[in-house]
Coordinates of C-alpha atoms in Angstrom, one line a residue:
M1 CA -38.3 -40.9 -5.1
T2 CA -40.7 -38.1 -4.3
G3 CA -40.3 -34.6 -5.8
S4 CA -39.2 -33.1 -2.4
T5 CA -36.6 -35.8 -2.0
Q6 CA -35.3 -35.2 -5.5
D7 CA -35.1 -31.5 -4.7
Y8 CA -33.1 -32.2 -1.5
V9 CA -30.7 -34.6 -3.3
K10 CA -30.2 -32.0 -6.1
W11 CA -29.6 -29.2 -3.6
F12 CA -27.2 -31.4 -1.5
R13 CA -25.1 -32.3 -4.6
H14 CA -25.0 -28.7 -5.9
S15 CA -23.8 -27.6 -2.4
S16 CA -20.8 -30.0 -2.4
P17 CA -18.4 -27.6 -4.2
Y18 CA -19.2 -25.0 -1.6
I19 CA -18.7 -27.4 1.3
N20 CA -15.3 -28.3 -0.1
A21 CA -14.4 -24.6 -0.7
H22 CA -15.4 -23.6 2.8
R23 CA -13.7 -26.4 4.7
G24 CA -10.7 -25.0 6.8
K25 CA -11.6 -21.4 6.0
T26 CA -12.0 -18.7 8.6
F27 CA -15.3 -17.0 8.9
V28 CA -16.2 -14.1 11.3
L29 CA -20.0 -13.9 12.0
M30 CA -21.4 -10.5 13.2
L31 CA -24.6 -11.2 15.1
P32 CA -26.4 -8.1 16.5
G33 CA -28.2 -8.1 19.8
E34 CA -31.5 -7.9 18.0
A35 CA -30.9 -11.4 16.5
L36 CA -30.5 -12.9 19.9
V37 CA -34.1 -12.2 20.8
H38 CA -35.6 -12.9 17.4
P39 CA -37.9 -16.0 16.9
N40 CA -35.5 -17.3 14.2
Y41 CA -32.5 -17.2 16.7
G42 CA -32.7 -21.0 17.3
N43 CA -32.3 -21.7 13.6
I44 CA -29.3 -19.4 13.4
I45 CA -27.7 -21.5 16.2
Y46 CA -28.4 -24.7 14.3
D47 CA -26.8 -23.2 11.1
I48 CA -23.7 -22.1 13.0
A49 CA -23.4 -25.7 14.5
L50 CA -23.6 -27.0 10.9
L51 CA -20.9 -24.7 9.6
S52 CA -18.7 -25.9 12.5
S53 CA -19.4 -29.5 11.8
L54 CA -18.4 -28.9 8.1
G55 CA -14.9 -27.8 9.2
V56 CA -15.3 -24.1 9.1
R57 CA -13.2 -22.0 11.6
L58 CA -15.7 -19.8 13.2
V59 CA -15.5 -16.6 15.2
V60 CA -18.9 -15.3 16.4
V61 CA -19.0 -11.7 17.5
H62 CA -22.3 -10.8 19.1
G63 CA -23.8 -7.4 19.9
A64 CA -25.9 -6.4 22.9
R65 CA -27.4 -3.0 22.3
P66 CA -31.1 -3.9 23.0
Q67 CA -30.0 -5.9 26.0
I68 CA -28.0 -3.0 27.4
D69 CA -30.9 -0.6 26.7
A70 CA -33.3 -2.8 28.6
R71 CA -30.9 -3.2 31.6
L72 CA -30.3 0.5 31.9
A73 CA -34.1 1.2 31.5
E74 CA -34.8 -1.3 34.4
S75 CA -32.3 0.8 36.5
G76 CA -33.8 4.0 35.6
I77 CA -30.7 5.2 33.6
E78 CA -31.2 7.1 30.4
S79 CA -28.5 6.3 27.8
Q80 CA -26.6 9.2 26.2
F81 CA -25.2 8.7 22.7
H82 CA -22.7 10.7 20.7
R83 CA -21.9 9.8 17.0
N84 CA -24.0 6.6 17.5
L85 CA -21.7 5.6 20.3
R86 CA -23.1 5.1 23.9
V87 CA -21.5 7.2 26.5
T88 CA -20.5 4.6 29.2
D89 CA -19.7 6.3 32.5
A90 CA -18.6 4.5 35.6
A91 CA -22.2 4.6 37.0
N92 CA -23.6 2.5 34.2
L93 CA -20.6 0.4 33.3
E94 CA -21.8 -2.4 35.7
Q95 CA -25.1 -2.5 34.0
V96 CA -23.5 -2.6 30.6
T97 CA -21.2 -5.5 31.4
Q98 CA -24.0 -7.5 33.1
A99 CA -26.2 -7.1 29.9
I100 CA -23.3 -8.2 27.7
G101 CA -22.4 -11.1 30.0
Q102 CA -26.0 -12.3 30.0
A103 CA -26.1 -12.2 26.2
R104 CA -22.8 -14.1 26.0
I105 CA -24.0 -16.7 28.4
Q106 CA -27.2 -17.1 26.5
M107 CA -25.2 -17.8 23.3
E108 CA -22.9 -20.2 25.0
A109 CA -25.9 -22.1 26.4
A110 CA -27.6 -22.3 23.0
L111 CA -24.4 -23.5 21.3
S112 CA -24.1 -26.2 24.0
T113 CA -27.4 -27.8 23.2
G114 CA -27.2 -31.5 22.3
V115 CA -30.7 -33.0 23.1
P116 CA -31.9 -35.9 20.8
N117 CA -34.2 -35.1 17.9
S118 CA -32.7 -31.7 17.3
P119 CA -30.2 -30.5 14.8
M120 CA -27.7 -30.1 17.6
H121 CA -27.8 -33.7 18.7
G122 CA -24.3 -35.1 18.9
A123 CA -22.6 -31.7 18.0
R124 CA -20.7 -31.5 21.3
M125 CA -19.3 -28.2 20.3
Q126 CA -16.6 -26.4 22.4
V127 CA -17.3 -22.7 22.8
I128 CA -14.4 -20.5 24.1
S129 CA -14.6 -16.8 25.1
G130 CA -11.7 -14.8 26.5
N131 CA -9.7 -11.6 26.6
F132 CA -8.9 -11.7 22.9
V133 CA -9.5 -8.1 22.4
V134 CA -7.2 -5.4 23.7
A135 CA -9.0 -2.1 24.0
M136 CA -8.3 1.6 24.5
P137 CA -10.6 4.5 25.4
H138 CA -12.3 6.4 22.5
G139 CA -11.4 9.5 24.6
V140 CA -13.0 12.9 23.9
L141 CA -15.0 13.5 20.7
D142 CA -16.3 16.9 20.0
G143 CA -15.9 17.8 23.6
V144 CA -17.8 14.8 24.7
D145 CA -15.9 12.4 27.0
L146 CA -17.0 8.8 26.1
Q147 CA -15.3 7.5 29.3
H148 CA -15.6 3.7 29.3
T149 CA -16.7 3.4 25.7
G150 CA -13.7 2.2 23.8
K151 CA -12.3 1.0 20.5
V152 CA -10.2 -2.0 19.5
R153 CA -6.4 -1.4 19.9
R154 CA -5.2 -5.0 19.1
I155 CA -6.4 -8.5 18.6
N156 CA -4.6 -11.4 20.3
T157 CA -4.4 -13.4 17.1
R158 CA -2.1 -16.1 18.4
S159 CA -4.5 -17.1 21.2
L160 CA -7.5 -16.8 18.9
N161 CA -5.9 -19.0 16.2
T162 CA -5.1 -21.6 18.9
V163 CA -8.8 -21.8 19.8
L164 CA -9.7 -22.1 16.1
D165 CA -7.1 -24.7 15.4
S166 CA -8.6 -26.9 18.2
G167 CA -11.9 -27.0 16.4
A168 CA -13.7 -24.8 18.9
I169 CA -15.9 -21.8 18.2
A170 CA -14.5 -18.5 19.4
L171 CA -17.3 -16.3 20.9
L172 CA -16.4 -12.6 21.3
S173 CA -18.5 -10.1 23.1
P174 CA -18.5 -6.3 22.6
L175 CA -16.0 -5.9 25.6
G176 CA -12.3 -5.2 25.5
Y177 CA -9.7 -4.9 28.2
S178 CA -6.9 -2.4 28.4
T179 CA -3.4 -2.9 29.5
T180 CA -4.3 -0.9 32.6
G181 CA -6.9 -3.5 33.6
E182 CA -10.0 -1.5 32.6
A183 CA -13.0 -2.8 30.8
F184 CA -14.4 -0.9 27.8
N185 CA -17.7 -1.1 26.1
L186 CA -17.0 -1.6 22.3
S187 CA -18.9 -1.5 19.1
F188 CA -19.5 -5.2 18.0
T189 CA -19.0 -4.1 14.4
D190 CA -15.6 -2.7 15.3
V191 CA -14.7 -5.9 17.1
A192 CA -15.9 -8.1 14.1
T193 CA -14.0 -5.9 11.5
Q194 CA -10.8 -5.8 13.4
V195 CA -10.9 -9.6 14.1
A196 CA -11.5 -10.4 10.5
S197 CA -8.7 -8.2 9.4
A198 CA -6.2 -9.5 12.0
L199 CA -7.0 -13.1 11.3
K200 CA -6.9 -12.6 7.5
A201 CA -10.3 -14.1 7.6
D202 CA -11.8 -15.5 4.3
K203 CA -15.3 -14.0 5.0
L204 CA -17.0 -11.5 7.2
L205 CA -20.7 -12.6 7.6
A206 CA -23.0 -9.8 8.8
F207 CA -26.5 -10.6 10.0
I208 CA -29.1 -7.7 9.5
E209 CA -32.8 -7.5 9.8
A210 CA -33.4 -6.9 6.1
E211 CA -32.9 -9.4 3.3
G212 CA -29.8 -7.4 2.2
V213 CA -28.9 -3.9 1.0
S214 CA -31.4 -2.3 -1.3
D215 CA -31.0 0.6 -3.6
A216 CA -33.0 3.8 -3.9
S217 CA -35.7 2.0 -5.9
G218 CA -36.0 -0.8 -3.2
E219 CA -34.3 -3.4 -5.3
L220 CA -31.9 -5.8 -3.7
V221 CA -28.3 -5.1 -4.5
R222 CA -26.7 -8.5 -5.0
Q223 CA -23.0 -7.5 -5.3
L224 CA -20.8 -4.5 -4.6
A225 CA -17.1 -4.1 -5.4
V226 CA -15.2 -2.2 -2.8
Q227 CA -15.2 1.0 -4.8
E228 CA -18.9 0.6 -5.6
C229 CA -19.6 0.1 -1.9
R230 CA -17.8 3.2 -1.0
D231 CA -19.8 5.2 -3.6
F232 CA -23.1 3.6 -2.4
L233 CA -22.3 4.7 1.2
E234 CA -21.5 8.1 0.1
Q235 CA -24.5 8.6 -2.1
Q236 CA -27.2 6.6 -0.4
G237 CA -25.9 6.0 3.1
E238 CA -28.3 8.5 4.7
Q239 CA -31.3 6.8 3.1
I240 CA -30.7 3.4 4.6
S241 CA -31.3 2.5 8.2
G242 CA -28.5 3.0 10.8
D243 CA -28.0 -0.7 11.5
I244 CA -27.8 -1.6 7.8
R245 CA -25.4 1.3 7.2
Q246 CA -23.2 0.3 10.2
A247 CA -23.1 -3.3 8.9
L248 CA -22.3 -2.3 5.4
S249 CA -19.6 0.0 6.5
A250 CA -18.1 -2.8 8.5
C251 CA -18.0 -5.0 5.4
Y252 CA -16.5 -2.2 3.4
L253 CA -13.7 -1.7 5.9
A254 CA -13.1 -5.4 6.2
C255 CA -12.6 -5.8 2.5
L256 CA -10.3 -2.7 2.4
Q257 CA -8.2 -4.4 5.1
G258 CA -7.8 -7.6 3.2
V259 CA -10.8 -9.8 3.7
P260 CA -11.8 -11.1 0.2
R261 CA -15.6 -11.3 0.8
A262 CA -18.1 -9.8 3.2
Q263 CA -21.7 -10.8 2.9
L264 CA -25.0 -9.4 4.5
F265 CA -28.2 -11.4 5.0
S266 CA -31.2 -11.5 7.2
Y267 CA -31.3 -12.9 10.7
A268 CA -35.1 -13.0 10.4
A269 CA -35.2 -15.5 7.3
D270 CA -34.7 -19.1 8.1
G271 CA -31.6 -20.5 6.4
A272 CA -30.4 -17.2 5.0
M273 CA -26.8 -17.9 5.9
L274 CA -26.8 -21.4 4.4
S275 CA -28.4 -20.1 1.2
E276 CA -25.9 -17.3 1.0
L277 CA -22.9 -19.7 1.5
F278 CA -24.1 -22.8 -0.3
T279 CA -26.0 -21.7 -3.3
R280 CA -24.9 -19.9 -6.5
D281 CA -27.2 -16.8 -6.2
G282 CA -27.4 -16.5 -2.4
M283 CA -30.0 -14.5 -0.6
G284 CA -28.2 -11.3 0.5
T285 CA -25.6 -8.8 -0.6
M286 CA -21.9 -9.4 -1.1
V287 CA -19.1 -6.9 -0.9
H288 CA -16.0 -8.2 -2.6
S289 CA -12.4 -7.1 -3.0
D290 CA -11.5 -7.7 -6.6
S291 CA -8.9 -5.1 -6.9
Y292 CA -5.0 -5.4 -6.6
E293 CA -2.3 -3.6 -4.8
Q294 CA 1.1 -2.8 -6.4
L295 CA 4.2 -2.0 -4.4
R296 CA 6.7 -0.1 -6.6
R297 CA 9.2 2.8 -6.7
A298 CA 7.5 6.2 -6.8
T299 CA 7.6 8.4 -10.0
I300 CA 7.0 12.1 -10.5
D301 CA 3.4 11.4 -11.3
D302 CA 2.9 10.2 -7.7
V303 CA 3.8 13.5 -6.0
G304 CA 0.2 14.6 -5.8
G305 CA -1.0 11.3 -4.2
I306 CA 1.9 11.4 -1.7
L307 CA 1.2 14.9 -0.7
E308 CA -2.4 14.1 -0.1
L309 CA -1.5 11.1 1.9
I310 CA 1.0 12.8 4.2
A311 CA -0.8 16.1 4.5
P312 CA -3.0 15.2 7.6
L313 CA 0.1 14.0 9.5
E314 CA 1.9 17.1 8.6
N315 CA -0.9 19.3 9.9
E316 CA -0.8 17.4 13.2
G317 CA 2.9 17.8 13.5
I318 CA 3.7 14.2 13.3
L319 CA 5.7 14.5 10.0
V320 CA 7.9 17.4 9.0
R321 CA 6.3 19.4 6.3
R322 CA 7.4 18.8 2.7
S323 CA 6.9 21.2 -0.1
R324 CA 5.9 20.0 -3.6
E325 CA 9.2 21.2 -4.9
L326 CA 11.2 19.3 -2.3
L327 CA 9.2 16.2 -2.9
E328 CA 9.7 16.3 -6.6
T329 CA 13.5 16.5 -6.1
E330 CA 13.4 13.6 -3.7
I331 CA 10.8 11.4 -5.4
D332 CA 13.4 8.7 -6.3
R333 CA 13.8 8.1 -2.6
F334 CA 10.1 7.0 -2.2
H335 CA 8.4 3.7 -2.6
V336 CA 4.5 3.6 -2.7
L337 CA 1.7 1.0 -2.4
E338 CA -0.9 1.7 -5.0
K339 CA -4.4 0.3 -5.2
D340 CA -6.7 1.0 -8.1
G341 CA -4.7 4.2 -9.0
T342 CA -4.7 5.5 -5.4
I343 CA -1.5 5.8 -3.2
I344 CA -2.5 4.1 0.0
A345 CA 1.1 3.9 1.7
C346 CA 4.5 5.3 1.2
A347 CA 8.0 5.3 2.7
A348 CA 11.3 7.0 1.8
M349 CA 14.9 6.1 2.4
Y350 CA 17.9 8.5 2.5
P351 CA 21.4 6.9 2.4
F352 CA 24.3 8.1 4.7
E353 CA 27.3 5.9 3.7
E354 CA 26.7 2.4 5.2
S355 CA 23.5 3.6 7.0
A356 CA 20.2 5.1 5.8
E357 CA 17.4 7.1 7.2
L358 CA 13.9 5.7 7.0
A359 CA 11.3 8.5 6.8
C360 CA 7.8 9.3 5.9
V361 CA 6.3 5.8 6.6
V362 CA 2.6 6.5 6.2
T363 CA -0.5 4.4 5.6
H364 CA -3.9 5.7 4.6
P365 CA -6.3 5.6 7.7
E366 CA -8.8 3.3 5.8
Y367 CA -6.1 0.7 5.0
R368 CA -4.4 0.4 8.4
K369 CA -4.3 -2.7 10.4
G370 CA -3.9 -4.8 7.3
G371 CA -0.2 -5.3 7.5
R372 CA 0.6 -2.9 4.7
A373 CA 3.1 -0.8 6.7
S374 CA 5.0 -3.9 7.6
T375 CA 5.1 -5.0 4.0
L376 CA 6.4 -1.7 2.9
L377 CA 9.0 -1.7 5.7
T378 CA 10.2 -5.1 4.6
Q379 CA 10.6 -4.0 1.1
M380 CA 12.6 -0.9 2.2
E381 CA 14.9 -3.3 4.2
K382 CA 15.5 -5.6 1.3
M383 CA 16.3 -2.6 -1.0
A384 CA 18.8 -1.3 1.7
R385 CA 20.5 -4.6 1.9
R386 CA 20.9 -4.8 -1.9
Q387 CA 22.6 -1.3 -1.7
G388 CA 25.0 -2.6 1.0
I389 CA 23.4 -0.6 3.8
K390 CA 24.2 -2.1 7.2
Q391 CA 21.9 -0.1 9.3
L392 CA 18.5 1.8 9.2
F393 CA 17.7 4.6 11.5
L394 CA 14.7 6.8 11.9
L395 CA 13.4 9.7 13.9
T396 CA 9.8 9.8 15.3
T397 CA 7.6 11.5 17.7
Q398 CA 4.5 9.4 18.0
T399 CA 5.1 5.9 16.6
A400 CA 7.9 4.6 18.7
H401 CA 6.1 1.4 19.8
W402 CA 5.3 0.3 16.3
F403 CA 8.9 0.6 15.2
I404 CA 10.0 -1.3 18.3
E405 CA 7.7 -4.1 17.3
Q406 CA 9.4 -4.2 14.0
G407 CA 12.8 -4.8 15.5
F408 CA 14.1 -1.2 16.0
V409 CA 15.8 -0.3 19.2
Q410 CA 16.1 3.2 20.8
A411 CA 19.4 5.1 20.3
Q412 CA 21.0 8.4 21.0
I413 CA 21.8 11.4 18.9
D414 CA 25.5 10.5 19.0
D415 CA 24.5 7.2 17.2
L416 CA 23.4 9.1 14.2
P417 CA 25.8 9.7 11.2
V418 CA 27.7 12.9 11.6
A419 CA 25.9 14.6 8.6
R420 CA 22.5 13.7 9.9
R421 CA 23.4 14.7 13.5
R422 CA 24.0 18.2 12.3
L423 CA 20.4 18.4 11.0
Y424 CA 18.7 17.1 14.1
N425 CA 15.9 19.4 15.2
Y426 CA 16.1 19.7 19.0
Q427 CA 12.8 21.6 19.1
R428 CA 10.9 18.6 17.8
N429 CA 12.8 16.3 20.3
S430 CA 12.2 13.2 18.1
K431 CA 13.1 9.8 19.4
I432 CA 15.8 8.0 17.5
F433 CA 15.6 4.2 16.6
I434 CA 18.1 2.0 14.9
K435 CA 17.8 -1.4 13.3
N436 CA 20.9 -3.5 12.2
L437 CA 20.3 -5.3 8.9

């Protein structure tokens, strides 16, 4: 047996534990538009096919920024950006969607290859795209109307899981569709992050041009815990390229929202993804969530953390303002979700005989879309049942739809307990919702 053959056999044997560990897991791949035109693109396609053949559930989210730039330049249109977001007006929306569509078709064609004497021979992969992403407009930022540039509102996880359960690869483009029938140009990193969170993916895999993330001395950073990643972005974020910073931020947010591992590696290096996934040391940078979250009853020591959490919503008028003194007297009404010593969610319950008011249900912005509010609500409902409470009610001005999704139904002022009815603030004009337990 030759030396090269022995090396191959040794590598294959050592990769077996990783093959077994990854089978049946869900990976979200984040592939920028630059990778689609790189000479190594064909090898990336081969590696994606290999992962699929090994039983990994794959969602591939591709970008298209260079393709859009080229299409707009051909039409003599100069792109306008604000906060690193392209301003997509009605005049260039058609060019944007055509560029994205062409990039998607290019990927579908590449993943459909099956010619003899190629790594794709016999793969016969099914690739499915669709309206899995519900979008909403970004709106006006700093006085700039981003128009048809949007953000992810919701992921249709049921349909997406159906595709993955069938063994197909789900291919998502940086486009989303609103309930009003409009198309929106999205950030592919936003799509990838929200998909990974919604699917409770096991990994988010981010392709970047560099080998990984490097520190100020130029040395490759192999691993970053979530808190370390946050500190790195705050301290050195401006010193790294925009694309790497964007990818690292996506990995950070994904881990905050429940994805255990997020890994960055180069789309320019042949086999970088396989080396990252099937060898002990890997080739890139890993962001990992190794912390824990604890749901518990609040104590007097949590007052400062709760005030910090609810202050932005009080300033916006979404919540009724609570003083520190009031919160201290009512702290036994609160439950909190704590992570690494930080209060990331809270909720309060105020009994009224056989019913109780649910109030101050708040989740930190960085930890939303991870199901934490639902977890907290479930905990409050269990506690209410143990106390013999038959009905929960709440008053809200801006989160009605979310509570409807949690089983609450709209009610009238007369449906409130008499003692609570007397305290109703007609000036706030809050909507009332009730849920029977």
